[in-house]
Short mmCIF file of C-alpha atoms in Angstrom, two decimals:
data_model
loop_
_atom_site.label_atom_id
_atom_site.label_comp_id
_atom_site.label_asym_id
_atom_site.label_seq_id
_atom_site.Cartn_x
_atom_site.Cartn_y
_atom_site.Cartn_z
CA MET A 100 -23.14 144.82 -24.54
CA LYS A 101 -20.13 144.77 -24.01
CA ARG A 102 -20.21 146.05 -20.29
CA ARG A 103 -22.53 143.11 -19.41
CA HIS A 104 -20.58 140.38 -21.62
CA LYS A 105 -17.51 141.33 -17.92
CA ASN A 106 -20.21 141.33 -15.66
CA SER A 107 -21.40 138.14 -16.46
CA SER A 108 -17.90 136.55 -17.12
CA ARG A 109 -16.96 137.73 -13.51
CA ASP A 110 -19.32 136.42 -11.98
CA LYS A 111 -18.21 133.59 -13.52
CA ASN A 112 -15.02 133.71 -11.61
CA LYS A 113 -17.23 134.45 -8.73
CA ILE A 114 -18.87 131.60 -8.16
CA LYS A 115 -15.42 129.33 -9.44
CA ARG A 116 -13.51 130.59 -5.63
CA LYS A 117 -16.79 130.18 -4.28
CA ARG A 118 -16.80 126.40 -5.65
CA SER A 119 -12.82 125.71 -4.48
CA ASN A 120 -13.30 127.80 -1.62
CA ASN A 121 -16.28 125.22 -0.26
CA SER A 122 -14.08 122.07 -1.73
CA ARG A 123 -16.13 121.46 -4.65
CA ILE A 124 -18.99 122.11 -3.01
CA LYS A 125 -22.01 123.88 -5.40
CA VAL A 126 -23.58 125.94 -2.01
CA TYR A 127 -23.74 129.30 -4.21
CA ASN A 128 -27.36 130.05 -4.92
CA PRO A 129 -28.03 134.53 -4.13
CA ASN A 130 -31.84 133.12 -3.43
CA LEU A 131 -30.94 130.67 -0.02
CA SER A 132 -31.12 131.52 3.43
CA LYS A 133 -28.50 131.09 5.53
CA GLU A 134 -29.74 128.64 6.53
CA ALA A 135 -30.59 127.20 3.52
CA LEU A 136 -27.31 127.19 2.36
CA ARG A 137 -25.28 125.61 5.62
CA ARG A 138 -28.07 122.45 5.74
CA LYS A 139 -26.62 122.27 1.47
CA LYS A 140 -22.67 122.67 2.79
CA LYS A 141 -23.70 119.75 4.85
CA ARG A 142 -25.45 116.89 2.44
CA ALA A 143 -22.83 117.96 0.06
CA LEU A 144 -20.47 117.41 3.21
CA ALA A 145 -22.32 113.62 3.80
CA ASN A 146 -22.45 112.50 0.48
CA LYS A 147 -19.15 113.16 -0.05
CA LYS A 148 -17.82 111.35 3.34
CA LYS A 149 -19.61 108.07 1.74
CA TYR A 150 -19.14 108.29 -1.76
CA ARG A 151 -14.62 108.60 -0.50
CA ARG A 152 -15.97 105.08 1.80
CA ARG A 153 -17.96 102.65 -1.66
CA ARG A 154 -14.34 103.45 -2.96
CA ILE A 155 -12.34 102.85 -0.02
CA GLY A 156 -13.95 99.42 -0.09
CA ILE A 157 -14.24 98.30 -3.28
CA LEU A 158 -10.08 98.77 -3.56
CA VAL A 159 -10.13 96.63 -0.68
CA VAL A 160 -12.62 94.49 -2.06
CA PHE A 161 -10.30 94.23 -5.21
CA ILE A 162 -6.95 93.65 -3.58
CA LEU A 163 -8.24 90.78 -2.10
CA ILE A 164 -9.84 89.53 -5.12
CA VAL A 165 -5.56 89.39 -6.32
CA ILE A 166 -4.01 88.58 -3.40
CA PHE A 167 -6.37 85.85 -3.85
CA SER A 168 -5.83 84.77 -7.51
CA VAL A 169 -1.83 85.14 -6.98
CA LYS A 170 -1.77 82.69 -3.94
CA LEU A 171 -4.62 79.94 -6.57
CA ILE A 172 -1.98 80.29 -9.24
CA SER A 173 1.00 80.21 -7.30
CA ARG A 174 -0.08 76.80 -5.19
CA ALA A 175 -0.92 75.07 -8.31
CA LEU A 176 2.04 76.20 -10.33
CA GLY A 177 3.81 75.28 -7.14
CA GLY A 178 2.29 72.57 -5.93
CA ASP A 179 2.85 72.03 -2.04
CA HIS A 180 6.81 72.80 -1.12
CA ASN A 181 5.95 76.69 -0.76
CA TYR A 182 4.69 76.02 2.67
CA THR A 183 6.32 79.08 5.15
CA TYR A 184 6.36 77.34 9.32
CA PRO A 185 4.39 79.05 10.97
CA PRO A 186 5.44 79.87 14.86
CA PHE A 187 2.21 78.44 16.90
CA ARG A 188 3.32 75.66 14.61
CA GLU A 189 0.50 72.51 17.85
CA GLU A 190 -1.98 74.35 17.02
CA VAL A 191 -1.63 74.18 13.00
CA ARG A 192 -0.66 71.06 12.94
CA ASN A 193 -3.46 69.68 15.08
CA ASP A 194 -5.91 71.50 13.26
CA ILE A 195 -4.55 70.19 9.46
CA ASN A 196 -4.16 66.62 10.87
CA ASN A 197 -8.19 66.75 11.54
CA ASN A 198 -8.89 67.36 8.72
CA VAL A 199 -6.91 67.54 5.63
CA MET A 200 -7.07 64.05 3.74
CA VAL A 201 -4.43 63.06 0.93
CA SER A 202 -6.30 64.37 -2.43
CA LEU A 203 -6.24 64.07 -6.15
CA THR A 204 -2.76 65.20 -7.74
CA GLU A 205 -5.12 67.49 -9.88
CA GLY A 206 -6.18 68.50 -7.25
CA ARG A 207 -3.17 69.76 -5.12
CA GLY A 208 -1.98 67.24 -4.73
CA LEU A 209 2.26 66.66 -6.22
CA THR A 210 2.41 67.23 -10.26
CA SER A 211 3.88 63.94 -12.15
CA SER A 212 6.74 65.75 -12.50
CA GLU A 213 7.56 66.85 -8.91
CA LYS A 214 7.13 62.92 -8.10
CA LEU A 215 9.04 61.96 -10.96
CA ASP A 216 11.76 64.83 -9.60
CA ASP A 217 11.15 62.92 -6.39
CA PHE A 218 11.34 59.63 -7.28
CA GLU A 219 14.86 60.32 -9.81
CA TYR A 220 16.82 61.98 -6.64
CA LEU A 221 16.23 59.05 -4.13
CA THR A 222 17.47 57.01 -7.33
CA ASP A 223 21.00 58.59 -8.05
CA THR A 224 20.97 59.38 -3.88
CA ILE A 225 21.11 56.03 -3.18
CA LYS A 226 23.17 55.14 -6.31
CA LYS A 227 26.40 57.38 -5.09
CA THR A 228 25.94 56.47 -1.02
CA PHE A 229 24.83 52.84 -1.27
CA PRO A 230 27.47 50.80 1.34
CA ALA A 231 27.68 48.10 -1.05
CA ASP A 232 29.99 44.78 -0.16
CA GLN A 233 28.88 40.71 -1.07
CA LYS A 234 26.40 40.43 1.11
CA ASN A 235 24.33 42.89 -0.38
CA ILE A 236 25.24 44.05 -3.85
CA GLU A 237 22.90 41.47 -5.48
CA ASN A 238 19.32 43.36 -3.87
CA PHE A 239 20.93 46.32 -5.11
CA LYS A 240 21.35 44.63 -8.74
CA ASN A 241 17.97 44.04 -8.17
CA PHE A 242 16.77 48.02 -7.09
CA LYS A 243 18.67 48.85 -9.88
CA GLU A 244 17.21 47.40 -11.76
CA GLY A 245 13.32 47.74 -10.30
CA TYR A 246 13.95 51.75 -11.75
CA LYS A 247 12.02 51.71 -15.03
CA GLU A 248 10.02 49.87 -13.82
CA PHE A 249 8.88 51.79 -10.68
CA LYS A 250 9.03 55.42 -12.88
CA ASP A 251 6.30 54.43 -15.03
CA LYS A 252 4.57 53.52 -11.83
CA ILE A 253 4.95 56.29 -10.67
CA SER A 254 4.95 58.13 -13.83
CA LYS A 255 1.08 56.87 -14.09
CA SER A 256 -0.12 57.03 -10.46
CA LYS A 257 -2.74 59.24 -9.95
CA THR A 258 -2.95 60.31 -5.90
CA ASP A 259 -0.46 61.31 -4.01
CA GLU A 260 -1.09 58.34 -1.32
CA GLU A 261 -0.97 56.22 -4.53
CA PHE A 262 3.02 57.94 -4.72
CA TYR A 263 3.39 56.94 -0.98
CA LYS A 264 3.06 52.90 -1.23
CA LEU A 265 5.02 53.25 -4.80
CA ILE A 266 8.16 55.07 -3.21
CA GLU A 267 7.64 52.44 -0.41
CA GLU A 268 7.20 49.36 -2.74
CA TYR A 269 10.63 50.34 -4.46
CA VAL A 270 13.22 51.53 -1.38
CA ALA A 271 11.95 47.55 0.10
CA LEU A 272 13.97 46.50 -3.11
CA LEU A 273 16.97 46.92 -1.22
CA ASN A 274 16.25 44.50 1.39
CA ASP A 275 18.10 46.30 4.30
CA SER A 276 16.57 47.59 7.63
CA ASP A 277 18.45 50.65 7.46
CA TYR A 278 16.22 51.34 4.48
CA SER A 279 12.73 52.25 5.14
CA LEU A 280 9.83 55.08 4.40
CA MET A 281 9.23 56.76 7.03
CA HIS A 282 5.78 55.85 8.42
CA LYS A 283 3.17 58.68 10.17
CA ALA A 284 3.44 57.16 13.64
CA GLU A 285 7.56 56.87 13.56
CA TYR A 286 7.28 60.35 11.94
CA ASN A 287 4.92 62.04 14.74
CA SER A 288 7.11 60.29 18.11
CA ILE A 289 10.61 62.02 16.60
CA LEU A 290 9.36 65.11 15.52
CA ASN A 291 8.22 65.50 19.34
CA TYR A 292 11.42 64.56 20.80
CA TYR A 293 12.85 67.05 19.04
CA LYS A 294 10.44 69.65 18.94
CA ASN A 295 11.58 70.99 22.30
CA GLN A 296 15.32 70.92 21.86
CA LYS A 297 16.93 73.92 21.05
CA ASP A 298 19.94 72.66 18.70
CA ASP A 299 18.98 73.71 14.99
CA LYS A 300 22.60 72.54 13.93
CA ASN A 301 20.92 68.53 14.37
CA PRO A 302 21.00 67.64 10.70
CA TRP A 303 17.94 64.76 11.90
CA LYS A 304 16.03 67.96 13.92
CA GLU A 305 16.72 70.15 10.81
CA SER A 306 14.87 66.98 8.25
CA ILE A 307 11.97 66.31 10.88
CA GLU A 308 10.91 70.52 11.41
CA ASN A 309 11.53 70.70 7.35
CA PRO A 310 8.38 73.23 6.07
CA THR A 311 7.39 70.65 3.89
CA VAL A 312 8.09 67.71 5.59
CA LEU A 313 5.55 69.03 8.45
CA ASP A 314 2.96 69.12 5.46
CA ARG A 315 2.85 66.78 4.77
CA TYR A 316 3.50 64.66 7.51
CA ASN A 317 0.13 66.27 8.32
CA ARG A 318 -1.62 65.17 5.45
CA ILE A 319 -0.92 61.74 5.37
CA VAL A 320 -4.12 59.57 7.22
CA GLU A 321 -2.24 56.02 8.58
CA ASP A 322 -4.84 53.65 11.54
CA GLN A 323 -1.42 53.61 13.00
CA ASP A 324 -0.46 57.49 14.84
CA HIS A 325 2.03 56.64 17.15
CA LEU A 326 3.40 54.97 18.91
CA ASP A 327 4.55 53.53 22.24
CA SER A 328 7.47 52.06 23.62
CA ASN A 329 5.79 50.28 26.67
CA LEU A 330 7.99 49.89 28.03
CA SER A 331 7.51 47.51 30.87
CA LEU A 332 9.38 46.07 33.64
CA ASP A 333 9.49 43.00 35.61
CA LEU A 334 10.49 41.49 38.57
CA SER A 335 10.86 37.74 40.17
CA GLU A 336 8.98 36.70 43.28
CA ASP A 337 12.01 36.28 45.07
CA LYS A 338 13.26 40.13 43.04
CA LYS A 339 17.03 38.72 41.57
CA THR A 340 16.11 39.43 38.81
CA LEU A 341 14.21 41.97 36.81
CA THR A 342 12.25 40.98 33.03
CA ILE A 343 12.74 44.18 30.51
CA LYS A 344 9.99 44.66 27.23
CA LEU A 345 9.70 47.07 24.83
CA ASN A 346 7.28 47.07 21.40
CA ASP A 347 10.12 49.45 19.43
CA PHE A 348 12.72 51.97 20.87
CA VAL A 349 10.85 55.48 20.64
CA LEU A 350 12.38 58.63 20.82
CA GLU A 351 9.55 60.05 22.28
CA ASP A 352 9.60 58.01 25.61
CA ILE A 353 13.29 58.31 26.26
CA GLN A 354 13.31 60.27 29.42
CA ARG A 355 9.92 58.56 30.57
CA ASP A 356 11.65 55.22 30.52
CA SER A 357 15.31 55.53 31.43
CA GLU A 358 14.04 57.43 34.66
CA ASN A 359 11.38 54.10 35.42
CA LEU A 360 14.50 51.93 34.74
CA LYS A 361 16.55 54.07 36.52
CA GLU A 362 14.29 53.65 39.80
CA THR A 363 13.59 50.46 39.22
CA ILE A 364 17.31 49.28 39.63
CA ASP A 365 18.73 51.75 42.45
CA SER A 366 15.13 50.83 44.11
CA ASN A 367 15.75 46.64 43.97
CA THR A 368 19.81 46.00 45.77
CA GLU A 369 19.01 42.72 45.21
CA ILE A 370 18.90 42.25 41.08
CA LYS A 371 21.43 39.72 39.56
CA ASN A 372 19.76 39.07 36.67
CA VAL A 373 18.17 41.17 33.77
CA PHE A 374 16.15 39.94 30.75
CA LEU A 375 16.84 42.58 28.09
CA ASP A 376 13.45 41.33 25.56
CA LEU A 377 14.85 43.06 21.79
CA THR A 378 12.82 40.16 19.57
CA SER A 379 11.20 41.30 16.67
CA ILE A 380 12.80 45.44 17.26
CA ASN A 381 13.61 47.59 14.21
CA SER A 382 14.61 50.80 14.42
CA THR A 383 17.74 53.24 13.11
CA ASP A 384 16.96 54.87 16.42
CA ASN A 385 20.33 54.64 17.96
CA GLU A 386 19.31 56.78 20.91
CA TYR A 387 17.66 55.49 22.42
CA TRP A 388 19.67 52.30 23.80
CA ILE A 389 22.70 54.84 24.74
CA GLU A 390 20.32 56.90 26.92
CA VAL A 391 18.05 54.39 28.21
CA PHE A 392 19.96 51.00 28.57
CA ILE A 393 23.77 51.86 28.46
CA PRO A 394 23.62 54.14 31.69
CA ASN A 395 21.73 51.59 33.68
CA LEU A 396 22.86 48.23 32.38
CA LEU A 397 26.68 48.59 31.29
CA LYS A 398 29.18 47.06 33.91
CA ASN A 399 32.46 47.46 32.41
CA ASP A 400 33.87 49.89 29.67
CA ILE A 401 33.16 49.90 25.76
CA ASN A 402 35.66 50.71 24.51
CA GLU A 403 35.33 50.58 20.28
CA GLN A 404 37.15 50.73 17.63
CA ASN A 405 35.10 50.70 13.98
CA ARG A 406 36.90 51.55 10.23
CA ILE A 407 33.91 53.80 8.18
CA LEU A 408 34.37 53.01 4.49
CA TYR A 409 31.53 55.21 2.54
CA ARG A 410 31.50 56.96 -1.20
CA SER A 411 30.39 60.15 -1.13
CA ASP A 412 30.35 63.52 0.82
CA PHE A 413 26.58 62.95 1.75
CA ASN A 414 27.68 62.08 5.05
CA ASN A 415 30.25 64.82 6.41
CA ARG A 416 27.51 67.37 8.35
CA TYR A 417 26.43 63.45 10.19
CA PHE A 418 29.87 63.19 11.23
CA ASP A 419 30.76 66.58 12.14
CA TYR A 420 27.56 67.09 14.69
CA ILE A 421 28.86 63.81 16.43
CA ASN A 422 32.23 64.38 17.02
CA GLU A 423 30.68 68.68 18.02
CA ASN A 424 28.11 66.97 20.22
CA THR A 425 28.53 63.85 21.83
CA ASP A 426 30.70 62.52 24.29
CA TYR A 427 30.44 58.80 23.56
CA ALA A 428 31.52 58.78 20.08
CA ASN A 429 34.46 59.61 18.21
CA PHE A 430 35.51 60.48 13.74
CA SER A 431 38.97 60.45 13.06
CA LYS A 432 39.28 62.73 9.34
CA GLU A 433 38.77 62.36 6.10
CA MET A 434 41.43 59.95 4.43
CA PRO A 435 41.28 58.37 0.96
CA ALA A 436 39.54 54.62 0.62
CA ASN A 437 42.49 53.16 -1.75
CA ASN A 438 45.49 53.42 1.21
CA LEU A 439 43.88 50.13 2.83
CA LYS A 440 44.41 47.32 1.58
CA LYS A 441 42.49 44.10 1.41
CA ILE A 442 39.96 42.98 2.84
CA ASP A 443 37.88 40.48 3.40
CA GLY A 444 34.13 41.27 0.98
CA VAL A 445 34.90 44.31 0.15
CA ASN A 446 36.03 46.20 -3.22
CA LEU A 447 36.96 48.64 -1.92
CA ILE A 448 36.94 50.78 -6.02
CA ASP A 449 33.48 51.12 -3.92
CA TYR A 450 34.69 53.60 -1.75
CA MET A 451 35.95 57.21 -2.29
CA TYR A 452 36.71 58.09 1.68
CA TYR A 453 37.02 56.06 5.40
CA ARG A 454 37.43 57.08 9.13
CA ASP A 455 38.14 55.45 12.58
CA LEU A 456 35.28 55.49 15.08
CA THR A 457 36.08 54.92 18.18
CA PHE A 458 32.83 54.19 20.23
CA THR A 459 33.30 55.27 24.50
CA PHE A 460 30.98 54.70 27.06
CA LYS A 461 31.99 54.34 30.78
CA ASN A 462 30.54 52.10 32.69
CA ASN A 463 28.32 52.90 35.86
CA LYS A 464 29.59 49.86 38.11
CA ARG A 465 25.97 47.41 37.78
CA ASN A 466 26.89 44.23 38.89
CA PHE A 467 24.35 42.18 37.48
CA ASN A 468 24.30 39.38 34.56
CA VAL A 469 22.57 41.21 31.07
CA PHE A 470 21.23 38.34 29.01
CA ILE A 471 19.46 39.57 25.67
CA ILE A 472 17.55 37.91 23.85
CA LEU A 473 17.01 38.55 19.62
CA ASP A 474 15.87 36.77 17.10
CA SER A 475 16.16 37.06 13.19
CA LYS A 476 13.40 39.97 12.42
CA THR A 477 16.01 42.58 15.64
CA LYS A 478 16.87 44.40 13.42
CA SER A 479 19.60 47.37 13.32
CA ALA A 480 20.20 49.35 16.16
CA PRO A 481 19.09 46.61 18.78
CA GLU A 482 22.03 44.88 16.67
CA THR A 483 24.63 47.37 17.52
CA PHE A 484 23.97 47.64 20.56
CA ALA A 485 24.04 43.56 21.28
CA ALA A 486 27.68 44.05 19.98
CA LEU A 487 28.26 46.79 21.65
CA MET A 488 27.04 45.13 25.31
CA GLN A 489 28.50 41.56 23.89
CA LYS A 490 32.46 43.09 23.76
CA SER A 491 31.74 44.90 27.13
CA TYR A 492 32.03 41.23 28.41
CA ASN A 493 28.15 41.87 30.24
CA ALA A 494 26.21 40.68 27.88
CA TYR A 495 24.73 36.97 26.50
CA ILE A 496 23.45 36.38 23.50
CA ILE A 497 20.50 33.88 23.30
CA GLY A 498 18.28 33.04 20.68
CA GLN A 499 18.48 33.15 17.42
CA SER A 500 20.55 34.99 14.34
CA PRO A 501 19.25 38.45 14.21
CA TYR A 502 18.46 40.08 10.73
CA GLY A 503 22.38 40.89 10.28
CA SER A 504 22.81 45.05 9.47
CA ALA A 505 26.52 46.96 9.80
CA LEU A 506 26.97 48.88 12.71
CA SER A 507 26.14 52.00 12.40
CA ILE A 508 25.08 55.43 14.20
CA THR A 509 25.16 57.68 11.26
CA ASN A 510 22.01 56.66 10.31
CA PRO A 511 20.45 59.73 7.79
CA TYR A 512 17.13 61.09 7.10
CA LEU A 513 17.09 61.51 2.86
CA ASN A 514 13.99 63.84 2.65
CA LEU A 515 11.82 64.30 -0.87
CA LYS A 516 12.03 68.08 -1.59
CA HIS A 517 8.46 68.39 -3.24
CA SER A 518 6.76 65.21 -1.38
CA GLY A 519 7.67 65.61 1.98
CA LEU A 520 8.26 62.14 2.65
CA ILE A 521 11.68 61.02 4.40
CA VAL A 522 13.51 58.15 2.77
CA LYS A 523 16.18 56.29 6.44
CA ILE A 524 19.27 55.29 4.50
CA ASN A 525 22.22 54.41 5.69
CA THR A 526 25.64 55.02 3.42
CA THR A 527 28.58 53.80 5.17
CA ASN A 528 30.09 50.78 6.04
CA ALA A 529 31.94 49.26 9.06
CA ILE A 530 35.07 47.67 9.09
CA ASN A 531 36.59 46.87 12.87
CA TYR A 532 40.67 46.47 13.86
CA PHE A 533 40.75 42.09 12.33
CA GLY A 534 39.99 43.88 8.57
CA LYS A 535 36.35 41.56 8.46
CA ILE A 536 32.95 43.70 7.56
CA ASP A 537 31.30 44.34 10.74
CA SER A 538 28.49 43.81 10.90
CA ILE A 539 25.90 41.60 13.07
CA GLU A 540 28.02 38.36 11.53
CA SER A 541 31.06 39.57 13.79
CA LEU A 542 27.70 39.39 17.42
CA HIS A 543 28.35 35.44 17.99
CA THR A 544 24.80 34.02 19.24
CA ASP A 545 25.54 32.28 22.77
CA LEU A 546 22.99 30.17 23.56
CA ILE A 547 20.15 28.97 20.50
CA ILE A 548 17.43 28.78 21.44
CA ASN A 549 14.56 27.56 18.72
CA SER A 550 11.17 28.49 20.29
CA GLU A 551 7.87 30.26 20.18
CA ASP A 552 8.77 32.08 23.49
CA ILE A 553 12.45 32.48 23.39
CA LEU A 554 12.19 34.76 26.69
CA GLU A 555 9.73 32.07 28.77
CA GLU A 556 12.31 28.81 27.90
CA ALA A 557 15.30 31.24 28.95
CA GLN A 558 13.77 31.92 32.27
CA ASN A 559 12.52 28.62 32.60
CA LYS A 560 16.25 27.74 31.93
CA LEU A 561 17.63 30.16 34.30
CA LYS A 562 14.93 28.91 37.67
CA ASN A 563 16.66 25.49 36.54
CA GLY A 564 19.95 26.10 37.08
CA THR A 565 21.00 25.48 33.96
CA LEU A 566 21.18 28.34 32.00
CA LEU A 567 24.94 29.73 32.69
CA ASN A 568 26.06 26.11 31.93
CA GLU A 569 24.12 25.57 28.67
CA ILE A 570 25.82 28.89 27.88
CA GLU A 571 29.27 28.03 28.88
CA TYR A 572 29.00 24.62 26.96
CA PHE A 573 27.83 26.03 23.48
CA LYS A 574 30.18 28.25 23.41
CA GLU A 575 33.15 26.02 24.01
CA ASN A 576 31.41 23.97 21.25
CA ASP A 577 31.22 26.77 18.68
CA LYS A 578 34.86 27.65 19.78
CA ALA A 579 35.61 23.80 18.81
CA LEU A 580 33.93 24.25 14.93
CA LYS A 581 36.29 27.33 14.50
CA GLU A 582 38.83 26.10 14.96
CA ILE A 583 38.40 22.96 12.65
CA ASP A 584 37.15 25.50 9.65
CA LYS A 585 40.19 27.71 10.12
CA ASP A 586 42.16 24.20 10.12
CA LYS A 587 40.13 23.31 6.88
CA GLU A 588 40.92 27.17 5.21
CA LYS A 589 44.60 26.46 5.99
CA GLU A 590 44.35 23.05 4.49
CA LYS A 591 43.34 24.91 1.60
CA THR A 592 45.15 27.96 1.09
CA GLN A 593 47.61 25.08 1.78
CA ASN A 594 46.77 22.48 -1.05
CA PRO A 595 45.43 25.03 -3.42
CA ASN A 596 45.69 22.25 -5.85
CA GLN A 597 44.22 18.94 -3.47
CA SER A 598 40.78 20.07 -3.80
CA LYS A 599 40.92 20.12 -7.37
CA ASN A 600 42.58 16.63 -7.68
CA GLN A 601 39.86 14.90 -5.67
CA LYS A 602 37.41 16.23 -8.04
CA GLU A 603 38.71 15.10 -10.61
CA GLU A 604 39.69 11.91 -9.65
CA LYS A 605 35.64 11.94 -9.18
CA ASN A 606 34.33 12.07 -12.54
CA GLU A 607 37.58 10.24 -13.37
CA LYS A 608 35.47 7.54 -11.76
CA GLU A 609 31.82 8.62 -12.12
CA ASP A 610 33.23 8.31 -15.89
CA LYS A 611 34.36 4.52 -15.35
CA ASN A 612 30.92 3.81 -13.76
CA GLN A 613 29.34 4.80 -17.07
CA ASP A 614 30.55 2.70 -19.38
CA LYS A 615 30.36 0.20 -17.41
CA ASP A 616 27.04 0.04 -17.76
CA LYS A 617 27.04 1.15 -21.22
CA ASP A 618 28.89 -1.94 -22.08
CA GLU A 619 26.99 -3.79 -19.97
CA THR A 620 23.64 -2.84 -21.57
CA ASN A 621 25.26 -3.63 -25.33
#
């Protein structure tokens, strides 16, 4: 019995060794032939491979499910601000633009907390940087008073599109052309302008190409998705007068417009007069007039100096970039504003710092009269250009008094980090070296024309030979009126009590007349 027991255990060990040697394949059977054992071993190997493939497939599916679930959770929690910037940007932009709409906040849109966070950031930034003076202080108060109302509306907003419109209305309380929400058409134009530039230090380019901003503006649906400067150049029959019209300052069209204008001027040496129609143009893009009009229209050198007041260090990177990358503008070092003397119209307590700004443009030896047509809707960058052209003794300003923006070339872009919206703001106030606010009030109109078509009337005056004479006559009368105003101001400063005494005398006479009337009635 013991011997049999030993043999059976020895047989079991033998079977185990055979299994290990054949990769755990059960092929040991003394009753099978060699051919049968070979076929059985082959089937076992095939089954093993099949089961292995099934296990790998199940594992891959499980991993994909986990990754997809994590993405859904992170997107729901984090909104749309975790996008990365793909190397195939243009393809992605076109695809998103064609297929994605602004959705409900309960879907892939912004959460209420994200909207309120963007709203608070916008409010705090404007409060800290707003360039206050006597002209705009009331609008600034309206903006601050509207805070609670708009905060409540934004917290109750249901869609990203509703939030977009509320931010636009909120910024409009400032009633300033330098403050506005950037629309899709303008964004696309600026993006196309910067996309081929390799200058990654440009703060404007950095704002425009922010991944969250890129995603947001491709999900906004607007009727107008493209801007066009639509620059038109019309020569008179005698080819002595060139008329320039355009819809707006569009950065995307800078190179094309500059080349067309240069070619027209260079190929028509008879040109003596140029009409430049800037009516109703509202743009903060100074690059357009710097690259299109200055090289082709400037007759004399421009060397203009201004003093820039500001309240925080928000603009410092813009100042530094302009100093390092342009040859037409230079900012001095930062200095404390409390070192300055009193400035009319400005409370220096509202400002922390100032820098001196110098504009320098070299002339291009153009020898013709430039008539710039403005109206009350002309705003921001066109006003800066018109003022500099007028001070170069090469341009006449015709039409109506423009909007009244301060001269500036540093209008920054404010990125709202959750929504990806861009708000254009102004953080500086320019003071000229005469100690006055260098707004468009210092840009005087050489000839006022109140007409539905200012350009056509000015052209007719030129044809009749009266335009330049009327400009000179208007200037002389304007100077005379200003001298009268100065004399009145001097009289007030010399005899401050005189006006008070006159008012008191008038009041006494009125009181006496009232007493007489009462006596007569009694």
